Coordinates of C-alpha atoms in Angstrom, one line a residue:
M22 CA -6.6 24.3 -5.1
P23 CA -3.7 24.9 -7.3
D24 CA -4.1 24.6 -11.5
T25 CA -2.1 21.7 -12.3
S26 CA -2.9 21.9 -15.6
E27 CA -2.3 25.2 -16.2
H28 CA 1.1 25.1 -14.1
A29 CA 2.1 21.6 -16.5
A30 CA 1.4 23.8 -19.6
M31 CA 3.4 26.8 -19.3
P32 CA 6.7 25.7 -19.5
V33 CA 5.7 22.9 -22.5
A34 CA 4.8 25.5 -25.6
T35 CA 6.8 23.1 -27.5
P36 CA 7.2 19.0 -28.8
K37 CA 10.6 18.6 -27.4
Q38 CA 9.1 20.7 -24.1
A39 CA 6.3 18.5 -23.6
E40 CA 8.8 15.5 -24.2
R41 CA 11.1 16.9 -20.9
W42 CA 8.4 17.7 -18.8
R43 CA 6.5 13.9 -19.6
K44 CA 10.6 12.3 -18.9
L45 CA 10.4 14.9 -15.7
L46 CA 7.6 13.3 -14.3
E47 CA 8.3 10.1 -15.0
C48 CA 11.8 10.1 -13.8
A49 CA 9.8 12.1 -10.2
A50 CA 8.3 9.2 -9.8
I51 CA 10.4 6.1 -9.7
Q52 CA 12.1 8.9 -7.3
I53 CA 9.0 9.6 -5.5
N54 CA 8.9 5.7 -5.2
S55 CA 12.1 4.6 -4.0
H56 CA 12.8 7.8 -1.5
G57 CA 9.3 8.8 -0.9
A58 CA 7.9 11.9 -1.9
G59 CA 10.0 13.5 0.7
G60 CA 12.7 12.7 0.1
I61 CA 12.4 13.4 -3.5
G62 CA 16.5 14.6 -5.2
L63 CA 16.0 17.3 -8.0
D64 CA 19.7 16.2 -9.1
A65 CA 18.9 12.5 -9.3
V66 CA 15.6 13.6 -11.2
A67 CA 17.4 16.2 -13.4
K68 CA 20.4 13.7 -14.1
A69 CA 17.7 11.1 -14.9
A70 CA 15.5 13.2 -17.3
G71 CA 18.7 14.3 -18.9
L72 CA 18.7 18.2 -17.5
S73 CA 20.7 20.2 -15.8
R74 CA 19.8 21.6 -12.6
N75 CA 19.0 25.1 -14.4
A76 CA 17.0 23.6 -16.9
L77 CA 15.2 21.6 -14.7
Y78 CA 14.3 25.0 -12.6
Y79 CA 12.4 26.0 -16.1
Y80 CA 9.6 23.6 -14.9
V81 CA 9.4 23.8 -11.3
S82 CA 10.8 25.5 -8.5
D83 CA 11.9 23.2 -5.6
K84 CA 11.5 19.5 -5.3
S85 CA 8.1 19.7 -3.3
E86 CA 6.5 21.4 -6.0
L87 CA 8.1 19.1 -8.4
A88 CA 6.4 16.4 -6.2
Y89 CA 3.3 17.4 -5.8
L90 CA 3.0 18.0 -9.8
C91 CA 4.5 14.2 -10.0
L92 CA 1.9 13.1 -7.8
A93 CA -1.0 15.0 -8.8
H94 CA -0.3 14.1 -13.0
S95 CA -0.3 10.5 -11.1
C96 CA -3.8 10.7 -10.2
E97 CA -5.1 12.5 -13.2
A98 CA -3.5 9.7 -15.4
I99 CA -5.7 6.8 -13.2
L100 CA -8.3 9.6 -13.4
A101 CA -8.0 8.9 -17.4
D102 CA -7.1 5.6 -17.5
L103 CA -10.9 5.2 -15.7
D104 CA -12.6 7.8 -17.5
S105 CA -11.7 5.8 -20.6
A106 CA -12.8 2.3 -19.1
M107 CA -16.0 3.7 -18.3
A108 CA -16.6 5.6 -22.2
A109 CA -15.6 1.8 -23.6
S110 CA -18.4 -0.1 -22.2
D111 CA -21.3 -0.8 -20.1
D112 CA -20.3 -4.3 -18.7
P113 CA -18.9 -3.0 -14.8
V114 CA -17.0 -6.0 -15.3
A115 CA -15.8 -5.4 -18.8
Q116 CA -14.8 -1.2 -16.8
I117 CA -12.9 -2.8 -13.9
Q118 CA -11.1 -5.3 -16.2
L119 CA -10.5 -2.5 -19.0
F120 CA -9.6 0.5 -16.2
V121 CA -6.7 -2.1 -14.4
E122 CA -5.4 -3.6 -18.2
R123 CA -5.1 0.3 -18.9
N124 CA -3.3 1.3 -15.8
L125 CA -0.6 -1.3 -16.1
V126 CA -0.2 -3.1 -19.0
D127 CA -1.3 0.0 -21.8
R128 CA -0.2 3.0 -19.8
T129 CA 3.6 3.9 -21.0
G130 CA 6.2 5.3 -18.0
S131 CA 5.9 5.3 -14.3
L132 CA 3.7 6.5 -12.2
A133 CA 3.8 7.5 -8.5
V134 CA 2.3 5.6 -5.7
L135 CA -0.2 7.3 -4.3
G136 CA 0.3 8.5 -0.6
D137 CA 2.9 10.6 0.8
Y138 CA 0.5 13.5 1.3
D139 CA 1.7 15.0 4.4
V140 CA 4.9 16.0 3.5
F141 CA 2.9 19.0 1.9
E142 CA 0.8 21.7 2.9
G143 CA -2.5 23.5 2.8
D144 CA -4.0 23.5 -0.5
R145 CA -1.7 21.2 -1.9
R146 CA -2.6 18.2 0.1
E147 CA -5.8 18.9 -0.2
D148 CA -5.9 19.1 -4.0
L149 CA -4.0 15.5 -4.1
L150 CA -6.7 14.1 -1.1
A151 CA -9.5 15.5 -3.1
K152 CA -7.9 13.6 -6.4
E153 CA -7.6 10.1 -5.0
K154 CA -10.7 10.7 -3.3
A155 CA -12.4 11.1 -7.0
I156 CA -10.8 7.9 -8.5
L157 CA -12.0 6.2 -5.6
D158 CA -15.6 7.6 -5.8
R159 CA -15.1 6.8 -9.6
V160 CA -14.8 3.5 -9.0
C161 CA -17.2 2.8 -6.2
G162 CA -20.2 4.0 -8.6
C163 CA -19.2 1.3 -10.7
V164 CA -19.3 -1.1 -8.7
S165 CA -22.5 0.1 -7.0
R166 CA -24.3 -0.3 -10.7
G167 CA -22.9 -3.6 -10.7
M168 CA -24.3 -4.5 -7.2
E169 CA -27.5 -3.2 -8.7
G170 CA -27.6 -4.8 -12.1
G171 CA -27.2 -8.3 -10.0
I172 CA -23.7 -8.8 -11.4
F173 CA -21.9 -8.4 -8.0
R174 CA -22.7 -9.8 -4.4
R175 CA -24.1 -7.2 -2.2
G176 CA -21.8 -5.1 0.1
D177 CA -20.1 -1.9 0.5
P178 CA -18.9 -0.7 -2.6
H179 CA -16.5 1.7 -0.8
I180 CA -14.1 -1.3 1.0
V181 CA -14.2 -3.0 -2.7
A182 CA -13.2 0.2 -4.2
N183 CA -10.5 0.4 -2.0
C184 CA -9.3 -3.0 -2.0
L185 CA -8.6 -2.6 -6.3
I186 CA -6.8 0.4 -5.7
G187 CA -4.7 -0.8 -2.8
M188 CA -3.5 -3.4 -5.0
M189 CA -2.9 -1.1 -8.1
N190 CA -1.1 0.9 -5.9
W191 CA 0.8 -2.1 -4.4
V192 CA 1.7 -3.6 -7.7
R193 CA 4.0 -0.3 -8.3
L194 CA 6.2 -0.2 -5.1
A195 CA 5.6 -4.2 -4.7
P196 CA 9.1 -4.9 -7.4
R197 CA 11.3 -3.1 -5.3
W198 CA 11.0 -4.4 -1.6
L199 CA 10.3 -8.1 -3.5
G200 CA 13.4 -7.9 -5.7
E201 CA 11.7 -8.7 -8.5
P202 CA 13.0 -8.7 -12.1
L203 CA 11.1 -6.2 -14.5
E204 CA 9.4 -9.0 -16.6
E205 CA 8.3 -7.7 -19.7
D206 CA 4.9 -9.7 -19.4
N207 CA 4.6 -8.7 -16.0
G208 CA 1.9 -5.8 -16.4
R209 CA -0.3 -8.3 -17.9
R210 CA 0.2 -11.5 -15.5
L211 CA -0.3 -8.4 -12.3
A212 CA -3.3 -7.5 -14.7
S213 CA -4.9 -10.8 -14.3
A214 CA -4.1 -11.4 -10.7
I215 CA -6.1 -8.4 -9.6
D216 CA -8.9 -9.6 -12.2
Q217 CA -9.1 -13.2 -10.6
L218 CA -9.0 -11.9 -6.8
L219 CA -11.2 -9.4 -7.5
L220 CA -13.6 -10.9 -9.5
R221 CA -13.6 -14.1 -7.9
G222 CA -11.3 -14.3 -5.1
C223 CA -8.7 -17.7 -4.5
A224 CA -11.1 -20.2 -2.6
A225 CA -12.8 -22.8 -4.6
G226 CA -15.7 -23.7 -2.5
E227 CA -18.0 -22.4 0.1
R228 CA -17.8 -19.3 2.3
R229 CA -16.1 -20.5 5.5
P230 CA -16.9 -19.2 9.3
T231 CA -14.2 -16.8 11.0
D232 CA -16.0 -16.4 14.3
H233 CA -12.9 -19.5 15.9
W234 CA -9.3 -17.8 13.9
P235 CA -7.2 -16.2 16.2
V236 CA -6.9 -12.7 17.1
A237 CA -4.2 -10.8 16.1
Q238 CA -4.3 -8.3 19.6
Q239 CA -3.8 -11.6 21.2
L240 CA -0.8 -12.5 19.5
T241 CA 1.3 -9.4 20.5
A242 CA 0.5 -9.2 23.8
T243 CA 3.0 -9.6 26.3
A244 CA 2.7 -9.6 30.3
V245 CA 4.8 -7.2 31.9
N246 CA 6.2 -7.2 35.1
P247 CA 6.0 -3.5 36.9
F248 CA 9.1 -4.3 39.1
D249 CA 11.1 -5.3 36.0
R250 CA 13.0 -2.4 35.0
D251 CA 13.8 -4.4 31.8
E252 CA 10.1 -5.5 30.9
V253 CA 9.4 -2.4 31.3
R254 CA 11.8 -0.4 29.6
E255 CA 11.1 -2.7 26.6
Q256 CA 7.4 -2.4 27.0
K257 CA 8.0 1.0 26.5
R258 CA 10.2 1.1 23.7
E259 CA 7.2 -1.3 21.6
Q260 CA 4.6 1.6 22.7
L261 CA 6.9 3.9 20.6
L262 CA 7.5 1.3 17.8
A263 CA 3.4 1.0 17.7
T264 CA 2.9 4.1 17.9
A265 CA 5.3 5.5 15.5
S266 CA 4.0 2.4 13.1
H267 CA 0.6 3.6 13.4
L268 CA 1.2 7.3 12.2
F269 CA 3.8 6.1 9.6
N270 CA 1.1 4.3 7.8
R271 CA -1.9 7.0 8.0
R272 CA 0.4 9.9 7.1
G273 CA 3.4 8.0 5.2
I274 CA 7.5 8.5 7.0
G275 CA 7.9 12.1 5.4
G276 CA 4.7 13.3 6.4
T277 CA 5.3 12.3 10.2
S278 CA 7.9 14.3 12.6
L279 CA 9.1 13.3 15.6
N280 CA 7.6 15.9 17.5
D281 CA 4.2 14.0 16.4
I282 CA 4.9 11.2 17.9
V283 CA 6.2 11.7 21.3
A284 CA 2.8 14.0 20.7
E285 CA 0.7 11.4 20.6
L286 CA 2.4 9.9 23.0
G287 CA 2.6 12.3 25.6
A288 CA 6.1 12.1 26.1
T289 CA 9.1 14.7 25.7
K290 CA 12.0 14.0 22.4
G291 CA 14.2 13.0 25.5
A292 CA 12.4 10.4 26.3
F293 CA 12.7 9.4 22.8
Y294 CA 15.9 9.7 22.1
H295 CA 16.7 7.2 25.4
Y296 CA 15.1 4.7 23.1
F297 CA 16.1 5.6 19.7
K298 CA 19.2 8.1 17.7
D299 CA 17.5 9.4 15.4
K300 CA 14.3 9.0 12.8
T301 CA 16.0 6.5 10.7
E302 CA 16.9 4.2 13.7
L303 CA 13.3 3.9 14.5
V304 CA 12.0 3.4 11.2
V305 CA 14.4 0.4 10.7
E306 CA 13.4 -0.9 13.9
C307 CA 9.9 -0.1 13.1
Y308 CA 10.3 -2.4 9.9
A309 CA 12.0 -4.9 11.8
R310 CA 9.3 -5.7 14.6
S311 CA 6.7 -5.7 11.0
F312 CA 8.6 -8.3 9.4
E313 CA 8.2 -10.2 13.3
L314 CA 4.8 -9.8 13.1
Y315 CA 4.3 -10.7 9.5
D316 CA 6.2 -13.8 10.1
T317 CA 3.7 -14.5 13.8
F318 CA 0.8 -14.5 11.8
L319 CA 2.1 -17.0 8.7
E320 CA 2.8 -19.4 11.4
T321 CA -0.2 -19.3 13.3
A322 CA -2.2 -19.4 10.3
R323 CA -0.2 -22.5 9.1
S324 CA -1.1 -24.5 12.8
C325 CA -4.3 -22.9 12.9
G326 CA -6.0 -23.4 10.1
A327 CA -7.6 -26.9 8.6
D328 CA -6.4 -27.0 5.0
G329 CA -4.8 -24.4 2.1
L330 CA -7.6 -22.0 2.0
E331 CA -7.9 -21.5 5.9
R332 CA -4.0 -20.9 6.2
V333 CA -4.4 -18.1 3.3
L334 CA -7.3 -16.1 4.6
I335 CA -6.2 -16.1 8.3
T336 CA -2.7 -14.7 7.4
H337 CA -4.9 -11.9 5.5
H338 CA -7.8 -11.4 8.6
L339 CA -4.9 -11.3 10.6
N340 CA -3.1 -8.7 8.9
C341 CA -6.0 -7.2 8.1
Q342 CA -6.7 -6.5 12.1
A343 CA -3.3 -5.8 12.4
Q344 CA -3.7 -2.6 10.1
L345 CA -7.0 -1.5 11.4
G346 CA -5.8 -2.0 15.2
S347 CA -3.6 0.7 17.3
A348 CA -0.5 -1.4 17.3
P349 CA -0.1 -2.0 13.5
P350 CA 2.9 -2.9 11.2
L351 CA 4.7 -0.4 9.6
M352 CA 3.7 -1.5 6.2
L353 CA 6.4 -1.8 3.4
Q354 CA 5.6 1.3 1.9
A355 CA 7.8 4.1 -0.7
G356 CA 10.8 5.0 0.5
L357 CA 13.2 1.9 1.0
D358 CA 16.3 3.7 -0.7
A359 CA 16.1 6.9 1.7
L360 CA 17.1 3.5 4.9
P361 CA 20.7 3.0 5.2
E362 CA 22.0 0.7 2.1
A363 CA 23.6 -1.9 5.3
V364 CA 19.8 -2.5 6.0
R365 CA 18.5 -2.4 2.4
S366 CA 19.4 -5.7 0.8
Q367 CA 18.4 -7.8 4.2
F368 CA 14.8 -5.8 4.2
V369 CA 14.0 -7.2 0.7
S370 CA 15.7 -10.8 1.9
R371 CA 13.2 -10.8 4.8
S372 CA 10.5 -9.4 2.2
Q373 CA 11.2 -11.8 0.1
D374 CA 11.0 -14.5 2.8
I375 CA 7.6 -13.8 3.6
W376 CA 6.4 -13.7 -0.3
L377 CA 7.7 -17.7 -0.3
K378 CA 5.9 -18.4 2.7
A379 CA 2.6 -16.8 1.5
Q380 CA 3.2 -18.3 -1.9
Q381 CA 3.5 -22.2 0.1
L382 CA 0.0 -21.8 1.9
L383 CA -2.0 -20.8 -1.7
A384 CA 0.0 -23.6 -3.2
S385 CA -1.1 -25.9 -0.7
G386 CA -4.1 -24.8 -0.9
V387 CA -4.3 -25.3 -4.7
E388 CA -2.6 -28.7 -4.3
D389 CA -5.4 -29.9 -2.0
G390 CA -8.4 -28.5 -4.0
S391 CA -9.2 -25.6 -1.7
C392 CA -7.9 -22.6 -3.1
I393 CA -8.3 -21.9 -6.8
A394 CA -4.7 -19.4 -8.3
D395 CA -4.1 -18.9 -12.0
D396 CA -0.2 -17.8 -11.1
I397 CA 0.6 -18.3 -7.3
R398 CA 3.4 -15.9 -7.3
L399 CA 1.4 -12.9 -8.7
V400 CA -1.9 -13.2 -6.8
T401 CA 0.0 -14.2 -3.3
E402 CA 1.7 -10.3 -4.3
V403 CA -1.2 -8.6 -5.3
S404 CA -3.4 -9.7 -2.0
A405 CA -1.0 -7.9 0.0
G406 CA -2.8 -4.7 -1.4
T407 CA -6.0 -4.6 -0.1
F408 CA -4.6 -4.5 3.7
A409 CA -1.5 -2.0 2.9
W410 CA -4.3 0.3 1.7
L411 CA -6.3 -0.7 4.4
A412 CA -2.8 0.7 7.0
R413 CA -3.9 4.0 5.8
G414 CA -6.8 4.3 8.1
G415 CA -9.7 5.7 5.0
L416 CA -12.1 2.7 6.0
R417 CA -11.5 3.0 9.1
D418 CA -15.3 3.9 10.7
A419 CA -16.5 4.0 14.3
D420 CA -20.2 1.9 13.6
V421 CA -18.0 -1.2 12.0
S422 CA -15.8 -3.5 14.1
E423 CA -12.3 -3.9 13.3
W424 CA -13.0 -7.5 13.1
D425 CA -16.3 -7.0 10.7
L426 CA -14.3 -4.5 8.5
A427 CA -11.3 -7.3 8.4
D428 CA -14.0 -10.2 7.5
A429 CA -15.0 -7.5 5.0
V430 CA -11.8 -7.0 3.1
N431 CA -11.6 -11.1 3.7
D432 CA -14.8 -11.9 2.1
I433 CA -13.1 -10.3 -1.0
V434 CA -10.3 -11.8 -1.1
G435 CA -11.5 -15.6 -0.6
Y436 CA -14.6 -15.2 -2.5
G437 CA -14.3 -12.1 -5.1
I438 CA -17.6 -10.1 -5.6
L439 CA -18.6 -12.1 -9.0
V440 CA -22.5 -13.3 -7.9
D441 CA -21.8 -16.1 -10.6
R442 CA -17.7 -16.6 -10.0
A443 CA -18.1 -20.1 -12.4

C-alpha cells in the first residue's frame, strides 16, 4: 500500500512548508465535500490555499493524488482522535463522548467526508478502505467493552460503530445540503446531539413493536400495464434511476460510470441515451426521485404513527429499509456544487423542507411526551447519518433480513445503547 506519511513528510521540510501542506489538505477537503473526490479542481484548491499552480506541484503530482492524500489524512485524523479518546479514559461512555468532542469540537480545519473511494484504483482504493475499516474496528472494540461490562445493551457492536461514524460523517456534509449557517458553537451542539441519540435515543418510554409498521417496498411498487407503451417506458426509466442510485450510493457518483450502470441492468449505452442525455441529467433525476421518496416516507409516518415517537421512528425505519433494498433513494452526498447551478438551490430548498417536516415530527413527540430531545433541530439532522451510512452497503448481511437490520438501527436511534438511560 502507498505510504502516505512518507509522501507527506517529503515536501514539508520547514515549518512554512508544513503550514502550506496543512492548508492545502484543508482546502482539498472543502473541494471534495463540495464537488466529490473525482471532481476536485487543482486550480480552485491552489487559489484557496494561496499557492500558484506550479507551487502546488511541489506537493502532489495530480488531482487524483491530492484527493487520495486528503482522504487518507482525514482517516488518519479520525484515528488519532480515537486514540486520544481511548488513552484519556477507561470508561467506554467517556471514550465515545471524548472521541466525538475531539473530532467535531476540538479539531481545527476541515476534514473530507469519507467515501468516494471507487474514483481511485488499486492500492489507493484498498488503502482508504483499510483505513476506514480500522476506524470502525476501533469504535467496535470500545462498544464491545461497554457491552461486556454491562454498560451498553447487548447487540451487534458493528451496527453501533457504523451508526456513530455515519452520524459524524454526515454532519460534515449536511451544512451544504441544508443551507446551514456555520455558527461558532455548532460543532459542540452537534456533538451533544450525537451523544444523546447514540447513548440514550429519542424515546421517552418503553420500546415499541415494529411488526405492524409499513414496508418501504410496498409504498413504491406500481402495477404496470405491459400493453401501455407509456407505462412500460416509465417503468424502464424508473428501473434505470433505481439501479443508478443503488450504485451511486455504494461506489459514489464519481466512482460509478455509465458503463457500470448499463452493465448492471444488462442494457446498452444506446438504451441509456434513450432516457437521459448524459450522466449529469441522470444524477439530477436520481436526486429528484429521492426527494419524492423522502416525502412519501414522511407522509406515511405522519398518517400511520400513533404519536410523535412512532412517526419519528417509522420515518427512520422506512429510510433504513429503502437504503438496504435494491431500489434505494440516492443519498445526499459530496458533490452538490458539481451539479448545474439551476438545480442546486432547488435541491437545497427541498432538503430544508424535508428537514423541517422531520423536525416537526420530533417536536410533536416532545410535546406529547413520547420523545426526548434537547436540540430538536440538530437531533433530527444527525439521525439522518445512521441511514445515510447504510446506503454504502457495509452492513448488508445475507443472514440478516433488511427488516431486521432496519430494526437494529432504528432501535439505537429510538432507545440508545446505554443499559441505564436515566
